PDB file of C-alpha atoms in Angstrom:
ATOM      1  CA  UNK A   2       4.361  -0.062  -6.076  1.00  0.00           C
ATOM      2  CA  UNK A   3       2.714  -0.299  -9.455  1.00  0.00           C
ATOM      3  CA  UNK A   4      -0.989   0.480  -9.788  1.00  0.00           C
ATOM      4  CA  UNK A   5      -3.044  -1.979 -11.818  1.00  0.00           C
ATOM      5  CA  UNK A   6      -6.543  -1.729 -13.280  1.00  0.00           C
ATOM      6  CA  UNK A   7      -8.193  -4.719 -14.936  1.00  0.00           C
ATOM      7  CA  UNK A   8     -11.078  -4.657 -17.374  1.00  0.00           C
ATOM      8  CA  UNK A   9     -12.886  -6.974 -19.738  1.00  0.00           C
ATOM      9  CA  UNK A  10     -14.540  -9.452 -17.418  1.00  0.00           C
ATOM     10  CA  UNK A  11     -18.039 -10.555 -18.389  1.00  0.00           C
ATOM     11  CA  UNK A  12     -20.497 -13.428 -18.501  1.00  0.00           C
ATOM     12  CA  UNK A  13     -20.267 -15.676 -21.565  1.00  0.00           C
ATOM     13  CA  UNK A  14     -21.414 -19.090 -22.664  1.00  0.00           C
ATOM     14  CA  UNK A  15     -19.145 -22.078 -22.874  1.00  0.00           C
ATOM     15  CA  UNK A  16     -16.984 -21.909 -25.997  1.00  0.00           C
ATOM     16  CA  UNK A  17     -16.999 -18.135 -26.030  1.00  0.00           C
ATOM     17  CA  UNK A  18     -14.105 -15.678 -25.870  1.00  0.00           C
ATOM     18  CA  UNK A  19     -13.100 -12.767 -23.695  1.00  0.00           C
ATOM     19  CA  UNK A  20     -10.213 -10.318 -23.741  1.00  0.00           C
ATOM     20  CA  UNK A  21      -8.954  -9.103 -20.376  1.00  0.00           C
ATOM     21  CA  UNK A  22      -6.807  -6.015 -20.230  1.00  0.00           C
ATOM     22  CA  UNK A  23      -4.696  -4.607 -17.413  1.00  0.00           C
ATOM     23  CA  UNK A  24      -3.437  -1.041 -17.412  1.00  0.00           C
ATOM     24  CA  UNK A  25      -0.351  -0.415 -15.288  1.00  0.00           C
ATOM     25  CA  UNK A  26       0.722   2.959 -13.943  1.00  0.00           C
ATOM     26  CA  UNK A  27       2.821   4.574 -11.277  1.00  0.00           C
ATOM     27  CA  UNK A  28       6.260   4.040 -12.808  1.00  0.00           C
ATOM     28  CA  UNK A  29       8.021   5.700 -15.707  1.00  0.00           C
ATOM     29  CA  UNK A  30       9.117   2.372 -17.184  1.00  0.00           C
ATOM     30  CA  UNK A  31       7.140  -0.831 -17.770  1.00  0.00           C
ATOM     31  CA  UNK A  32       7.033  -3.609 -15.205  1.00  0.00           C
ATOM     32  CA  UNK A  33       9.478  -6.406 -15.898  1.00  0.00           C
ATOM     33  CA  UNK A  34       7.103  -9.216 -15.079  1.00  0.00           C
ATOM     34  CA  UNK A  35       3.360  -9.397 -15.624  1.00  0.00           C
ATOM     35  CA  UNK A  36       0.846 -12.137 -15.040  1.00  0.00           C
ATOM     36  CA  UNK A  37      -2.762 -13.114 -14.652  1.00  0.00           C
ATOM     37  CA  UNK A  38      -4.007 -15.137 -11.707  1.00  0.00           C
ATOM     38  CA  UNK A  39      -7.502 -16.321 -10.905  1.00  0.00           C
ATOM     39  CA  UNK A  40      -9.451 -17.393  -7.869  1.00  0.00           C
ATOM     40  CA  UNK A  41     -12.712 -19.294  -7.919  1.00  0.00           C
ATOM     41  CA  UNK A  42     -15.035 -19.398  -4.890  1.00  0.00           C
ATOM     42  CA  UNK A  43     -13.722 -21.804  -2.300  1.00  0.00           C
ATOM     43  CA  UNK A  44     -10.463 -22.352  -4.142  1.00  0.00           C
ATOM     44  CA  UNK A  45      -6.960 -21.000  -3.809  1.00  0.00           C
ATOM     45  CA  UNK A  46      -5.587 -18.398  -6.165  1.00  0.00           C
ATOM     46  CA  UNK A  47      -3.762 -19.950  -9.107  1.00  0.00           C
ATOM     47  CA  UNK A  48      -1.475 -18.641 -11.795  1.00  0.00           C
ATOM     48  CA  UNK A  49      -2.982 -18.589 -15.265  1.00  0.00           C
ATOM     49  CA  UNK A  50      -0.378 -16.974 -17.521  1.00  0.00           C
ATOM     50  CA  UNK A  51       2.755 -14.895 -17.110  1.00  0.00           C
ATOM     51  CA  UNK A  52       5.139 -12.957 -19.334  1.00  0.00           C
ATOM     52  CA  UNK A  53       8.557 -11.530 -18.558  1.00  0.00           C
ATOM     53  CA  UNK A  54      10.611  -8.701 -19.999  1.00  0.00           C
ATOM     54  CA  UNK A  55      12.038 -11.076 -22.633  1.00  0.00           C
ATOM     55  CA  UNK A  56       8.450 -11.883 -23.608  1.00  0.00           C
ATOM     56  CA  UNK A  57       8.894 -15.460 -22.482  1.00  0.00           C
ATOM     57  CA  UNK A  58       5.576 -16.898 -21.363  1.00  0.00           C
ATOM     58  CA  UNK A  59       4.270 -19.611 -19.096  1.00  0.00           C
ATOM     59  CA  UNK A  60       0.750 -21.001 -18.926  1.00  0.00           C
ATOM     60  CA  UNK A  61      -1.126 -23.180 -16.513  1.00  0.00           C
ATOM     61  CA  UNK A  62      -1.792 -26.602 -18.008  1.00  0.00           C
ATOM     62  CA  UNK A  63      -5.543 -25.995 -17.802  1.00  0.00           C
ATOM     63  CA  UNK A  64      -5.404 -23.058 -20.221  1.00  0.00           C
ATOM     64  CA  UNK A  65      -2.655 -24.043 -22.649  1.00  0.00           C
ATOM     65  CA  UNK A  66      -3.798 -23.721 -26.218  1.00  0.00           C
ATOM     66  CA  UNK A  67      -6.813 -21.609 -25.247  1.00  0.00           C
ATOM     67  CA  UNK A  68      -5.378 -18.507 -23.559  1.00  0.00           C
ATOM     68  CA  UNK A  69      -2.722 -16.113 -24.829  1.00  0.00           C
ATOM     69  CA  UNK A  70      -0.905 -13.467 -22.806  1.00  0.00           C
ATOM     70  CA  UNK A  71       0.722 -10.463 -24.442  1.00  0.00           C
ATOM     71  CA  UNK A  72       2.196  -7.156 -23.356  1.00  0.00           C
ATOM     72  CA  UNK A  73       2.501  -3.688 -24.841  1.00  0.00           C
ATOM     73  CA  UNK A  74       5.390  -1.859 -23.231  1.00  0.00           C
ATOM     74  CA  UNK A  75       4.503   1.432 -24.898  1.00  0.00           C
ATOM     75  CA  UNK A  76       0.978   1.369 -23.501  1.00  0.00           C
ATOM     76  CA  UNK A  77       2.113  -0.406 -20.311  1.00  0.00           C
ATOM     77  CA  UNK A  78      -0.646  -2.956 -20.644  1.00  0.00           C
ATOM     78  CA  UNK A  79      -0.936  -6.722 -20.445  1.00  0.00           C
ATOM     79  CA  UNK A  80      -3.719  -8.592 -22.208  1.00  0.00           C
ATOM     80  CA  UNK A  81      -5.126 -12.060 -21.690  1.00  0.00           C
ATOM     81  CA  UNK A  82      -6.992 -13.375 -24.712  1.00  0.00           C
ATOM     82  CA  UNK A  83      -9.227 -16.235 -23.637  1.00  0.00           C
ATOM     83  CA  UNK A  84     -10.774 -18.513 -26.240  1.00  0.00           C
ATOM     84  CA  UNK A  85     -12.736 -21.711 -25.865  1.00  0.00           C
ATOM     85  CA  UNK A  86     -13.906 -20.731 -22.411  1.00  0.00           C
ATOM     86  CA  UNK A  87     -15.207 -23.457 -20.128  1.00  0.00           C
ATOM     87  CA  UNK A  88     -17.374 -23.308 -17.001  1.00  0.00           C
ATOM     88  CA  UNK A  89     -14.307 -24.203 -14.941  1.00  0.00           C
ATOM     89  CA  UNK A  90     -12.698 -20.947 -16.086  1.00  0.00           C
ATOM     90  CA  UNK A  91     -15.238 -19.060 -13.966  1.00  0.00           C
ATOM     91  CA  UNK A  92     -13.294 -17.001 -11.438  1.00  0.00           C
ATOM     92  CA  UNK A  93     -12.136 -13.569 -10.409  1.00  0.00           C
ATOM     93  CA  UNK A  94      -9.121 -12.740 -12.563  1.00  0.00           C
ATOM     94  CA  UNK A  95      -6.313 -10.624 -11.149  1.00  0.00           C
ATOM     95  CA  UNK A  96      -3.499  -8.838 -12.874  1.00  0.00           C
ATOM     96  CA  UNK A  97      -0.113  -8.909 -11.146  1.00  0.00           C
ATOM     97  CA  UNK A  98       3.117  -7.052 -11.794  1.00  0.00           C
ATOM     98  CA  UNK A  99       6.624  -6.684 -10.467  1.00  0.00           C
ATOM     99  CA  UNK A 100       9.595  -4.522 -11.388  1.00  0.00           C
ATOM    100  CA  UNK A 101      12.037  -7.378 -10.790  1.00  0.00           C
ATOM    101  CA  UNK A 102      13.052  -9.714 -13.565  1.00  0.00           C
ATOM    102  CA  UNK A 103      11.673 -13.234 -13.339  1.00  0.00           C
ATOM    103  CA  UNK A 104      12.710 -16.400 -15.102  1.00  0.00           C
ATOM    104  CA  UNK A 105      10.224 -18.107 -17.353  1.00  0.00           C
ATOM    105  CA  UNK A 106       9.918 -20.983 -14.895  1.00  0.00           C
ATOM    106  CA  UNK A 107       8.817 -18.757 -12.013  1.00  0.00           C
ATOM    107  CA  UNK A 108       6.212 -16.699 -13.839  1.00  0.00           C
ATOM    108  CA  UNK A 109       3.237 -18.372 -12.132  1.00  0.00           C
ATOM    109  CA  UNK A 110       4.584 -18.044  -8.590  1.00  0.00           C
ATOM    110  CA  UNK A 111       2.454 -15.524  -6.734  1.00  0.00           C
ATOM    111  CA  UNK A 112       5.360 -14.593  -4.461  1.00  0.00           C
ATOM    112  CA  UNK A 113       7.147 -13.100  -7.477  1.00  0.00           C
ATOM    113  CA  UNK A 114       4.647 -10.233  -7.611  1.00  0.00           C
ATOM    114  CA  UNK A 115       4.262  -7.304  -5.253  1.00  0.00           C
ATOM    115  CA  UNK A 116       1.549  -5.380  -7.094  1.00  0.00           C
ATOM    116  CA  UNK A 117      -1.974  -6.675  -7.627  1.00  0.00           C
ATOM    117  CA  UNK A 118      -5.147  -5.355  -9.206  1.00  0.00           C
ATOM    118  CA  UNK A 119      -8.653  -5.483  -7.757  1.00  0.00           C
ATOM    119  CA  UNK A 120      -9.810  -8.179 -10.150  1.00  0.00           C
ATOM    120  CA  UNK A 121     -12.379  -8.608 -12.890  1.00  0.00           C
ATOM    121  CA  UNK A 122     -15.060 -11.303 -12.837  1.00  0.00           C
ATOM    122  CA  UNK A 123     -15.308 -13.923 -15.564  1.00  0.00           C
ATOM    123  CA  UNK A 124     -18.363 -16.179 -15.555  1.00  0.00           C
ATOM    124  CA  UNK A 125     -18.803 -18.982 -18.067  1.00  0.00           C
ATOM    125  CA  UNK A 126     -22.129 -20.779 -18.272  1.00  0.00           C
ATOM    126  CA  UNK A 127     -22.675 -24.200 -19.794  1.00  0.00           C
TER     127      UNK A 127
END
């Protein structure tokens, strides 16, 4: 199982930006599939953005045009750049990874990931 460590969560005002980073470790080669999920209090976990080994991406409708996911296979990291943050983006953000290949269409399915980080809190105030 891959180990994941997120960083970058913070409290910002509406319209602000944050950059979340996730460092993966535990395997000699990079994970095939990486993603960010989030969970707000009282709500179910939801997929935010995912990227596969072909660097195909998928975004939740709520973040399209505002968030960008990218990966660095040399550093074994995945980054979520979040711009134009809104109060409804407030949540705990989790990094997820899997060694298996995943199609672009399945990138936001939580059952495609068997390794999860501890999460980093993002709070956006109005």
